[in-house]
mmCIF file of C-alpha atoms in Angstrom:
data_model
loop_
_atom_site.group_PDB
_atom_site.id
_atom_site.type_symbol
_atom_site.label_atom_id
_atom_site.label_comp_id
_atom_site.label_asym_id
_atom_site.label_seq_id
_atom_site.Cartn_x
_atom_site.Cartn_y
_atom_site.Cartn_z
ATOM 1 C CA MET U 1316 -59.552 -9.529 4.813
ATOM 2 C CA LYS U 1317 -62.016 -6.741 4.086
ATOM 3 C CA ALA U 1318 -61.148 -3.108 4.744
ATOM 4 C CA ALA U 1319 -62.545 0.339 4.104
ATOM 5 C CA VAL U 1320 -60.072 2.030 1.785
ATOM 6 C CA VAL U 1321 -59.919 5.702 0.890
ATOM 7 C CA VAL U 1322 -58.923 5.179 -2.733
ATOM 8 C CA THR U 1323 -58.609 8.855 -3.632
ATOM 9 C CA PRO U 1324 -60.017 11.965 -1.963
ATOM 10 C CA GLY U 1325 -63.793 11.626 -1.977
ATOM 11 C CA GLN U 1326 -63.789 7.941 -2.932
ATOM 12 C CA ILE U 1327 -64.030 5.145 -0.372
ATOM 13 C CA ALA U 1328 -64.510 1.446 -1.119
ATOM 14 C CA ILE U 1329 -64.743 -1.828 0.758
ATOM 15 C CA GLU U 1330 -61.916 -3.927 -0.661
ATOM 16 C CA LYS U 1331 -60.237 -7.248 -0.073
ATOM 17 C CA VAL U 1332 -56.651 -6.568 1.039
ATOM 18 C CA PRO U 1333 -53.882 -8.844 2.333
ATOM 19 C CA ASP U 1334 -53.952 -9.799 6.011
ATOM 20 C CA PRO U 1335 -51.229 -8.010 7.992
ATOM 21 C CA THR U 1336 -48.148 -9.972 9.016
ATOM 22 C CA PRO U 1337 -46.350 -8.986 12.220
ATOM 23 C CA GLY U 1338 -42.694 -8.073 12.317
ATOM 24 C CA PRO U 1339 -40.670 -9.167 15.355
ATOM 25 C CA ARG U 1340 -42.058 -6.421 17.667
ATOM 26 C CA ASP U 1341 -45.554 -6.130 16.140
ATOM 27 C CA VAL U 1342 -48.937 -7.647 16.875
ATOM 28 C CA VAL U 1343 -52.001 -8.214 14.715
ATOM 29 C CA VAL U 1344 -55.221 -6.941 16.286
ATOM 30 C CA GLU U 1345 -58.645 -8.239 15.295
ATOM 31 C CA VAL U 1346 -60.522 -4.937 15.313
ATOM 32 C CA ALA U 1347 -63.571 -4.895 17.593
ATOM 33 C CA GLY U 1348 -64.301 -1.193 17.233
ATOM 34 C CA CYS U 1349 -62.972 1.732 15.239
ATOM 35 C CA GLY U 1350 -63.915 5.371 15.660
ATOM 36 C CA ILE U 1351 -64.240 8.040 13.000
ATOM 37 C CA CYS U 1352 -62.985 11.516 13.838
ATOM 38 C CA GLY U 1353 -62.203 14.777 12.105
ATOM 39 C CA THR U 1354 -58.823 13.568 10.875
ATOM 40 C CA ASP U 1355 -60.528 10.733 8.990
ATOM 41 C CA LEU U 1356 -62.903 13.226 7.388
ATOM 42 C CA HIS U 1357 -59.977 15.451 6.366
ATOM 43 C CA ILE U 1358 -58.228 12.421 4.829
ATOM 44 C CA MET U 1359 -61.445 11.548 2.981
ATOM 45 C CA ASP U 1360 -61.780 15.122 1.721
ATOM 46 C CA GLY U 1361 -58.151 15.290 0.565
ATOM 47 C CA GLU U 1362 -57.274 18.018 3.086
ATOM 48 C CA PHE U 1363 -54.638 15.953 4.843
ATOM 49 C CA ALA U 1364 -51.511 14.752 3.069
ATOM 50 C CA PRO U 1365 -51.274 10.957 3.312
ATOM 51 C CA ALA U 1366 -50.538 8.801 0.298
ATOM 52 C CA TYR U 1367 -53.578 7.167 -1.278
ATOM 53 C CA PRO U 1368 -54.945 4.552 -1.120
ATOM 54 C CA ILE U 1369 -55.030 4.339 2.699
ATOM 55 C CA ILE U 1370 -56.996 2.271 5.204
ATOM 56 C CA PRO U 1371 -58.127 4.910 7.728
ATOM 57 C CA GLY U 1372 -58.931 4.395 11.383
ATOM 58 C CA HIS U 1373 -56.481 5.602 13.990
ATOM 59 C CA GLU U 1374 -58.868 5.143 16.930
ATOM 60 C CA PHE U 1375 -59.389 1.407 17.422
ATOM 61 C CA ALA U 1376 -59.301 -1.460 19.868
ATOM 62 C CA GLY U 1377 -59.613 -5.209 19.647
ATOM 63 C CA ARG U 1378 -58.135 -8.604 20.437
ATOM 64 C CA VAL U 1379 -54.547 -9.685 19.759
ATOM 65 C CA VAL U 1380 -54.633 -12.610 17.317
ATOM 66 C CA GLU U 1381 -50.941 -12.893 16.410
ATOM 67 C CA VAL U 1382 -47.688 -11.720 17.962
ATOM 68 C CA GLY U 1383 -44.252 -11.171 16.463
ATOM 69 C CA SER U 1384 -41.305 -13.387 17.382
ATOM 70 C CA ALA U 1385 -39.852 -10.873 19.894
ATOM 71 C CA VAL U 1386 -43.111 -9.905 21.621
ATOM 72 C CA THR U 1387 -43.208 -11.131 25.223
ATOM 73 C CA GLU U 1388 -45.414 -8.536 26.926
ATOM 74 C CA LEU U 1389 -48.647 -9.365 25.057
ATOM 75 C CA SER U 1390 -50.421 -12.635 24.391
ATOM 76 C CA VAL U 1391 -52.885 -13.894 21.830
ATOM 77 C CA GLY U 1392 -56.385 -13.271 23.156
ATOM 78 C CA GLU U 1393 -55.613 -10.072 25.087
ATOM 79 C CA GLN U 1394 -57.942 -7.124 24.555
ATOM 80 C CA VAL U 1395 -55.989 -3.958 23.698
ATOM 81 C CA ALA U 1396 -56.449 -0.308 22.852
ATOM 82 C CA VAL U 1397 -53.962 0.997 20.296
ATOM 83 C CA ASP U 1398 -52.061 4.298 20.371
ATOM 84 C CA PRO U 1399 -51.738 5.175 16.666
ATOM 85 C CA SER U 1400 -48.771 7.567 16.944
ATOM 86 C CA LEU U 1401 -45.556 6.143 15.551
ATOM 87 C CA HIS U 1402 -42.550 8.091 16.836
ATOM 88 C CA CYS U 1403 -39.075 7.243 15.585
ATOM 89 C CA GLY U 1404 -37.405 7.570 18.995
ATOM 90 C CA GLU U 1405 -34.198 8.734 17.321
ATOM 91 C CA CYS U 1406 -34.688 12.300 16.084
ATOM 92 C CA TYR U 1407 -33.830 15.487 18.002
ATOM 93 C CA GLN U 1408 -37.413 15.900 19.270
ATOM 94 C CA CYS U 1409 -37.936 12.257 20.270
ATOM 95 C CA LYS U 1410 -34.674 12.214 22.232
ATOM 96 C CA ARG U 1411 -36.068 15.122 24.236
ATOM 97 C CA ALA U 1412 -39.369 13.309 24.999
ATOM 98 C CA ARG U 1413 -41.256 15.377 22.429
ATOM 99 C CA GLY U 1414 -42.694 12.559 20.337
ATOM 100 C CA ASN U 1415 -45.578 14.812 19.316
ATOM 101 C CA LEU U 1416 -42.991 16.803 17.330
ATOM 102 C CA CYS U 1417 -41.203 13.760 15.859
ATOM 103 C CA GLU U 1418 -39.385 14.669 12.661
ATOM 104 C CA ASN U 1419 -40.225 11.232 11.204
ATOM 105 C CA TRP U 1420 -43.780 10.944 12.552
ATOM 106 C CA ASN U 1421 -46.193 8.393 11.139
ATOM 107 C CA ALA U 1422 -49.523 7.137 12.400
ATOM 108 C CA ILE U 1423 -51.587 3.995 12.054
ATOM 109 C CA GLY U 1424 -54.670 4.939 10.038
ATOM 110 C CA VAL U 1425 -53.091 8.119 8.704
ATOM 111 C CA THR U 1426 -49.827 7.194 6.967
ATOM 112 C CA LYS U 1427 -49.940 3.430 7.654
ATOM 113 C CA PRO U 1428 -52.928 1.060 7.249
ATOM 114 C CA GLY U 1429 -55.414 1.529 10.072
ATOM 115 C CA GLY U 1430 -58.260 0.018 12.015
ATOM 116 C CA ALA U 1431 -61.066 0.346 9.463
ATOM 117 C CA ALA U 1432 -60.392 -3.278 8.630
ATOM 118 C CA GLU U 1433 -60.935 -6.724 10.046
ATOM 119 C CA PHE U 1434 -57.314 -6.795 11.273
ATOM 120 C CA ALA U 1435 -54.699 -4.123 11.925
ATOM 121 C CA LEU U 1436 -50.958 -4.186 12.545
ATOM 122 C CA ALA U 1437 -49.506 -2.305 15.525
ATOM 123 C CA PRO U 1438 -46.215 -2.179 17.395
ATOM 124 C CA ALA U 1439 -46.502 -4.061 20.689
ATOM 125 C CA ALA U 1440 -45.299 -0.902 22.463
ATOM 126 C CA ASN U 1441 -48.392 0.939 21.204
ATOM 127 C CA CYS U 1442 -50.874 -1.602 22.593
ATOM 128 C CA PHE U 1443 -52.406 -1.148 26.011
ATOM 129 C CA PRO U 1444 -54.126 -4.185 27.542
ATOM 130 C CA SER U 1445 -57.589 -3.804 28.955
ATOM 131 C CA PRO U 1446 -57.624 -4.083 32.748
ATOM 132 C CA THR U 1447 -58.880 -7.431 33.935
ATOM 133 C CA ALA U 1448 -61.767 -7.712 36.388
#
């Protein structure tokens, strides 16, 4: 698949990268839209501390095209919006419902490959189906 990749601070390229493969509780989303916000600009400018190269894009939505073996709450074809925050659920802060302070925090499009690609990987728990008419 093709993806926008921040190779190093100040350098972005469109590259061919491997398609994502879902783990048991993950889904693959075909990205329909991906926003760009200040965090992406800080990553591009080298002012934020992710590892490079990184596929940015933590604000995205699209259609589920593949589900992991243990995913029962989502189906292929569903339209979803993705919450990019990846909380561990196990640290002191997470156990007190303070995921925003997670000691092991990660985020899709910040520390993990994001939505500035044809497809993106997300935990099923982070996907919110579009309401049906």
